[in-house]
Amino acid sequence: MDSRTAVSSDRSKAPPLLAGRVARWSSLGGNRMARLGLMGVGVAAGLALLAPMLAPHDPMQTDLTRNLLAPSWDHLLGTDQLGRDVLSRLLHGARVSLGIALLSGTLSVVIGVALGALGGYLGGWVDSVVMRMVDVVLAVPRLVLLVTVIAIVQPSVTAIVLLLAFTQWPAPARLIRAEILSLKERDFVEAARALGYSRTRILLRHLVPNALSPVLVAATLGVSHTVILESGLAFLGLGVPLSWGTLLLSGQANLLTGAWWLSVFPGVAIALVAIAFNLVGDGLRDALDPRQEVRL
């Protein structure tokens, strides 16, 4: 066997990078619980997007002659104390709760990735400033800060999204900073520097894409936590109308009257969505774990 044949044989045994990535992503589809989570997230997103068409009644329409009706064919999930259809309010509430969770999660990832990547790659005083900012945000208990600020300002979707994002960005910042610190000394980065690539190109084209895996997993898991946190704020009276937490709060006041459906259905919706996002996050973690790469 000559040298070229030996080299060709060795290359054939080494798994291509693209094949490894495809194998890892295909493992997400092969994960039964991850598929179940994706189905749950898809159903919740579809119901939220199609709420105006699917809702059988106007969620804000009151009818005191039909208040506190138990679930029936006319009102599948019953009515509340003002005669409003619970199913319609739950569908429209999905738009509010999921919208807040996804917007705040996306904003926190953008802020965290930008600051964490800059700090990890540039180092020096930039890294010190970023990490001190992280320390300041983490030093204040998140729930206490949220309750205090929202109690001062008028609760609104914009205010809640900004506050949730502001208190959540340190997590992705720390994750991507750690990845950047590990990757920036690798051979492919040294090769990019030797080719004369700018620091901006190296950071955006070579480092950040290779460091996003743990951030994506954390962001997905963070959405479920944000759904629960936003619902908790609304349950404390610091939410926006029609969010699932607000529906849960309105139902809590009527538990003694026997109107169990006012609390049960919003609570079940919150729990199912949180579980679905957790399952997707677990599946992403397994799919993006390099140790799960199939060796050909």
Short mmCIF file of C-alpha atoms in Angstrom, two decimals:
data_model
loop_
_atom_site.label_atom_id
_atom_site.label_comp_id
_atom_site.label_asym_id
_atom_site.label_seq_id
_atom_site.Cartn_x
_atom_site.Cartn_y
_atom_site.Cartn_z
CA MET A 1 0.00 0.00 0.00
CA ASP A 2 1.50 3.38 -1.02
CA SER A 3 1.35 6.56 1.03
CA ARG A 4 -1.51 8.10 -0.97
CA THR A 5 -3.64 5.01 -0.45
CA ALA A 6 -2.95 5.09 3.29
CA VAL A 7 -3.88 8.78 3.54
CA SER A 8 -7.08 8.13 1.56
CA SER A 9 -7.94 5.23 3.87
CA ASP A 10 -7.40 7.37 6.98
CA ARG A 11 -9.58 10.15 5.57
CA SER A 12 -12.35 7.70 4.80
CA LYS A 13 -12.37 6.63 8.42
CA ALA A 14 -12.57 10.18 9.80
CA PRO A 15 -16.13 11.48 10.15
CA PRO A 16 -16.74 14.63 8.06
CA LEU A 17 -17.78 17.70 10.04
CA LEU A 18 -20.99 18.11 8.08
CA ALA A 19 -21.92 14.47 8.53
CA GLY A 20 -21.33 14.76 12.26
CA ARG A 21 -23.55 17.81 12.50
CA VAL A 22 -26.29 16.16 10.47
CA ALA A 23 -26.08 13.07 12.66
CA ARG A 24 -26.39 15.15 15.83
CA TRP A 25 -29.36 17.13 14.51
CA SER A 26 -31.01 13.95 13.27
CA SER A 27 -30.73 12.60 16.81
CA LEU A 28 -33.08 15.41 17.87
CA GLY A 29 -35.73 13.98 15.56
CA GLY A 30 -35.02 10.51 16.93
CA ASN A 31 -35.53 11.64 20.52
CA ARG A 32 -39.12 10.73 21.34
CA MET A 33 -39.46 13.19 24.22
CA ALA A 34 -37.92 15.99 22.14
CA ARG A 35 -40.43 15.29 19.37
CA LEU A 36 -43.21 15.43 21.92
CA GLY A 37 -41.90 18.76 23.17
CA LEU A 38 -41.65 20.14 19.63
CA MET A 39 -45.23 19.08 18.99
CA GLY A 40 -46.35 20.82 22.17
CA VAL A 41 -44.51 24.03 21.30
CA GLY A 42 -45.87 23.91 17.76
CA VAL A 43 -49.44 23.42 18.95
CA ALA A 44 -49.14 26.25 21.47
CA ALA A 45 -47.64 28.58 18.86
CA GLY A 46 -50.31 27.64 16.33
CA LEU A 47 -53.13 28.25 18.79
CA ALA A 48 -51.64 31.61 19.73
CA LEU A 49 -51.24 32.72 16.10
CA LEU A 50 -54.73 31.55 15.10
CA ALA A 51 -56.46 32.72 18.28
CA PRO A 52 -58.66 35.34 16.54
CA MET A 53 -59.99 32.65 14.18
CA LEU A 54 -60.24 29.81 16.70
CA ALA A 55 -61.77 31.71 19.63
CA PRO A 56 -65.52 31.02 19.64
CA HIS A 57 -66.34 34.31 21.42
CA ASP A 58 -64.96 37.77 21.99
CA PRO A 59 -62.60 37.36 24.98
CA MET A 60 -63.63 40.73 26.42
CA GLN A 61 -67.38 40.41 25.88
CA THR A 62 -69.26 40.29 29.19
CA ASP A 63 -72.66 38.76 29.89
CA LEU A 64 -73.63 38.78 33.55
CA THR A 65 -76.57 36.49 32.84
CA ARG A 66 -74.09 33.72 31.95
CA ASN A 67 -71.46 34.20 34.63
CA LEU A 68 -69.65 31.26 36.23
CA LEU A 69 -71.13 28.66 33.90
CA ALA A 70 -69.48 25.26 34.12
CA PRO A 71 -67.91 23.76 30.97
CA SER A 72 -70.58 22.86 28.42
CA TRP A 73 -71.06 22.62 24.67
CA ASP A 74 -71.84 26.35 24.50
CA HIS A 75 -68.72 27.24 26.49
CA LEU A 76 -66.24 24.36 26.35
CA LEU A 77 -64.15 25.69 29.26
CA GLY A 78 -66.93 27.55 31.04
CA THR A 79 -67.30 31.26 31.74
CA ASP A 80 -65.78 33.59 34.34
CA GLN A 81 -67.41 35.87 36.90
CA LEU A 82 -68.30 38.40 34.19
CA GLY A 83 -69.68 35.86 31.75
CA ARG A 84 -66.64 35.90 29.47
CA ASP A 85 -65.74 32.70 27.63
CA VAL A 86 -62.72 31.05 29.28
CA LEU A 87 -61.58 29.22 26.13
CA SER A 88 -61.49 32.46 24.13
CA ARG A 89 -59.58 34.21 26.87
CA LEU A 90 -57.15 31.31 27.16
CA LEU A 91 -56.43 31.34 23.41
CA HIS A 92 -55.84 35.07 23.34
CA GLY A 93 -53.84 34.81 26.55
CA ALA A 94 -51.44 32.45 24.78
CA ARG A 95 -50.49 35.31 22.48
CA VAL A 96 -49.66 37.51 25.47
CA SER A 97 -47.78 34.98 27.63
CA LEU A 98 -45.85 33.27 24.81
CA GLY A 99 -45.14 36.59 23.14
CA ILE A 100 -43.65 38.05 26.31
CA ALA A 101 -41.57 34.91 26.95
CA LEU A 102 -40.21 34.67 23.39
CA LEU A 103 -39.52 38.39 22.99
CA SER A 104 -37.75 38.71 26.33
CA GLY A 105 -35.80 35.50 25.70
CA THR A 106 -34.68 36.63 22.25
CA LEU A 107 -33.67 40.08 23.51
CA SER A 108 -31.75 38.64 26.44
CA VAL A 109 -29.84 36.26 24.13
CA VAL A 110 -28.95 39.09 21.73
CA ILE A 111 -27.67 41.29 24.56
CA GLY A 112 -25.90 38.43 26.35
CA VAL A 113 -24.23 37.06 23.22
CA ALA A 114 -23.03 40.51 22.13
CA LEU A 115 -21.56 41.47 25.51
CA GLY A 116 -20.24 38.01 26.40
CA ALA A 117 -18.57 37.52 23.02
CA LEU A 118 -16.90 40.93 23.15
CA GLY A 119 -15.68 40.40 26.68
CA GLY A 120 -14.36 36.91 26.00
CA TYR A 121 -12.59 37.80 22.77
CA LEU A 122 -11.17 41.23 23.58
CA GLY A 123 -10.36 40.52 27.22
CA GLY A 124 -8.71 43.20 29.33
CA TRP A 125 -10.83 46.09 30.56
CA VAL A 126 -13.70 45.16 28.21
CA ASP A 127 -14.03 41.75 29.83
CA SER A 128 -13.75 43.30 33.30
CA VAL A 129 -16.55 45.78 32.58
CA VAL A 130 -18.84 43.08 31.16
CA MET A 131 -18.29 40.75 34.09
CA ARG A 132 -18.84 43.52 36.62
CA MET A 133 -22.13 44.29 34.90
CA VAL A 134 -23.02 40.62 35.19
CA ASP A 135 -22.14 40.66 38.89
CA VAL A 136 -24.31 43.72 39.51
CA VAL A 137 -27.36 42.19 37.83
CA LEU A 138 -26.91 38.85 39.59
CA ALA A 139 -26.37 40.51 42.97
CA VAL A 140 -29.99 41.63 43.12
CA PRO A 141 -32.60 38.86 43.51
CA ARG A 142 -34.44 38.70 40.22
CA LEU A 143 -37.96 38.38 41.56
CA VAL A 144 -37.47 41.19 44.07
CA LEU A 145 -36.15 43.49 41.34
CA LEU A 146 -39.01 42.64 38.98
CA VAL A 147 -41.70 43.13 41.59
CA THR A 148 -40.19 46.42 42.76
CA VAL A 149 -39.78 47.97 39.33
CA ILE A 150 -43.13 46.78 37.92
CA ALA A 151 -44.86 48.04 41.07
CA ILE A 152 -43.37 51.51 40.39
CA VAL A 153 -43.98 51.71 36.63
CA GLN A 154 -47.27 50.94 34.93
CA PRO A 155 -47.36 47.23 34.01
CA SER A 156 -47.28 46.81 30.23
CA VAL A 157 -46.02 44.28 27.71
CA THR A 158 -43.07 46.50 26.81
CA ALA A 159 -42.05 47.08 30.40
CA ILE A 160 -42.27 43.39 31.33
CA VAL A 161 -40.33 42.29 28.22
CA LEU A 162 -37.53 44.78 28.88
CA LEU A 163 -37.29 43.92 32.57
CA LEU A 164 -37.27 40.17 31.95
CA ALA A 165 -34.59 40.57 29.28
CA PHE A 166 -32.50 42.85 31.52
CA THR A 167 -32.50 40.32 34.35
CA GLN A 168 -31.91 37.30 32.06
CA TRP A 169 -29.01 38.37 29.78
CA PRO A 170 -26.17 37.47 32.24
CA ALA A 171 -26.80 33.73 31.73
CA PRO A 172 -26.13 33.64 27.96
CA ALA A 173 -23.33 36.18 28.41
CA ARG A 174 -21.44 33.93 30.82
CA LEU A 175 -22.00 30.85 28.66
CA ILE A 176 -20.74 32.36 25.42
CA ARG A 177 -17.84 34.11 27.17
CA ALA A 178 -16.62 30.77 28.49
CA GLU A 179 -16.91 29.22 25.02
CA ILE A 180 -15.10 32.13 23.37
CA LEU A 181 -12.26 31.93 25.89
CA SER A 182 -11.83 28.26 25.00
CA LEU A 183 -12.14 28.66 21.24
CA LYS A 184 -10.03 31.73 20.62
CA GLU A 185 -6.80 29.82 21.23
CA ARG A 186 -7.68 27.02 18.79
CA ASP A 187 -5.73 26.40 15.60
CA PHE A 188 -8.49 27.54 13.25
CA VAL A 189 -8.52 30.96 14.91
CA GLU A 190 -4.73 31.22 14.63
CA ALA A 191 -5.05 30.27 10.96
CA ALA A 192 -7.63 33.00 10.43
CA ARG A 193 -5.32 35.54 12.03
CA ALA A 194 -2.44 34.36 9.84
CA LEU A 195 -4.62 34.91 6.76
CA GLY A 196 -5.11 38.51 7.81
CA TYR A 197 -8.78 38.33 8.77
CA SER A 198 -10.03 41.23 10.87
CA ARG A 199 -10.98 40.70 14.51
CA THR A 200 -14.61 41.44 13.64
CA ARG A 201 -14.68 38.72 10.98
CA ILE A 202 -12.99 36.21 13.23
CA LEU A 203 -15.47 36.93 16.01
CA LEU A 204 -18.62 36.92 13.89
CA ARG A 205 -17.75 34.25 11.33
CA HIS A 206 -15.61 31.80 13.29
CA LEU A 207 -16.07 32.16 17.04
CA VAL A 208 -19.71 33.10 17.70
CA PRO A 209 -21.26 30.40 15.43
CA ASN A 210 -19.13 27.73 17.11
CA ALA A 211 -20.00 28.97 20.60
CA LEU A 212 -23.79 29.20 20.27
CA SER A 213 -24.70 25.59 21.13
CA PRO A 214 -24.92 25.96 24.92
CA VAL A 215 -26.59 29.36 24.51
CA LEU A 216 -29.35 27.86 22.37
CA VAL A 217 -29.98 25.15 24.94
CA ALA A 218 -30.04 27.64 27.82
CA ALA A 219 -32.32 30.00 25.87
CA THR A 220 -34.83 27.24 25.16
CA LEU A 221 -34.89 26.16 28.79
CA GLY A 222 -35.09 29.82 29.80
CA VAL A 223 -38.33 30.32 27.84
CA SER A 224 -40.15 27.86 30.08
CA HIS A 225 -38.82 29.60 33.16
CA THR A 226 -39.90 32.97 31.75
CA VAL A 227 -43.43 31.71 31.07
CA ILE A 228 -43.71 30.64 34.71
CA LEU A 229 -42.08 33.83 36.01
CA GLU A 230 -44.35 36.11 33.95
CA SER A 231 -47.37 34.14 35.12
CA GLY A 232 -46.17 34.50 38.70
CA LEU A 233 -45.89 38.27 38.32
CA ALA A 234 -49.39 38.40 36.86
CA PHE A 235 -50.65 36.22 39.71
CA LEU A 236 -49.27 38.85 42.09
CA GLY A 237 -51.31 41.50 40.29
CA LEU A 238 -48.35 42.87 38.29
CA GLY A 239 -49.25 41.44 34.90
CA VAL A 240 -51.05 42.58 31.79
CA PRO A 241 -54.65 41.78 30.86
CA LEU A 242 -55.37 38.38 29.30
CA SER A 243 -52.03 36.80 30.25
CA TRP A 244 -52.33 33.30 31.66
CA GLY A 245 -51.17 34.49 35.07
CA THR A 246 -53.93 37.11 35.12
CA LEU A 247 -56.49 34.43 34.25
CA LEU A 248 -55.10 32.29 37.04
CA LEU A 249 -55.42 35.19 39.47
CA SER A 250 -59.02 35.86 38.51
CA GLY A 251 -59.84 32.20 39.00
CA GLN A 252 -58.18 32.05 42.42
CA ALA A 253 -60.72 34.50 43.79
CA ASN A 254 -63.58 32.20 42.76
CA LEU A 255 -62.29 28.90 44.08
CA LEU A 256 -64.58 29.10 47.08
CA THR A 257 -67.60 29.42 44.77
CA GLY A 258 -66.76 26.09 43.15
CA ALA A 259 -65.64 27.59 39.82
CA TRP A 260 -62.62 25.29 39.58
CA TRP A 261 -62.31 25.69 35.80
CA LEU A 262 -61.14 29.30 36.12
CA SER A 263 -57.87 28.22 37.74
CA VAL A 264 -57.39 24.69 36.44
CA PHE A 265 -57.32 25.40 32.70
CA PRO A 266 -54.85 28.35 32.80
CA GLY A 267 -52.68 26.41 35.25
CA VAL A 268 -52.64 23.35 33.01
CA ALA A 269 -51.76 25.50 29.98
CA ILE A 270 -48.82 27.09 31.82
CA ALA A 271 -47.55 23.71 33.00
CA LEU A 272 -47.84 22.02 29.58
CA VAL A 273 -46.04 24.83 27.74
CA ALA A 274 -43.25 24.90 30.33
CA ILE A 275 -42.83 21.13 30.08
CA ALA A 276 -42.79 21.28 26.26
CA PHE A 277 -40.00 23.87 26.19
CA ASN A 278 -38.03 21.87 28.76
CA LEU A 279 -38.30 18.75 26.61
CA VAL A 280 -37.11 20.66 23.56
CA GLY A 281 -34.21 22.10 25.56
CA ASP A 282 -33.18 18.66 26.77
CA GLY A 283 -33.35 17.35 23.21
CA LEU A 284 -31.22 20.23 21.93
CA ARG A 285 -28.66 19.60 24.65
CA ASP A 286 -28.33 15.98 23.58
CA ALA A 287 -28.28 16.83 19.86
CA LEU A 288 -25.64 19.55 20.18
CA ASP A 289 -23.43 17.61 22.57
CA PRO A 290 -20.29 16.69 20.58
CA ARG A 291 -19.97 13.51 22.60
CA GLN A 292 -23.18 12.33 20.90
CA GLU A 293 -21.58 12.57 17.46
CA VAL A 294 -21.87 9.36 15.52
CA ARG A 295 -18.48 7.99 14.53
CA LEU A 296 -18.54 6.58 11.04
#
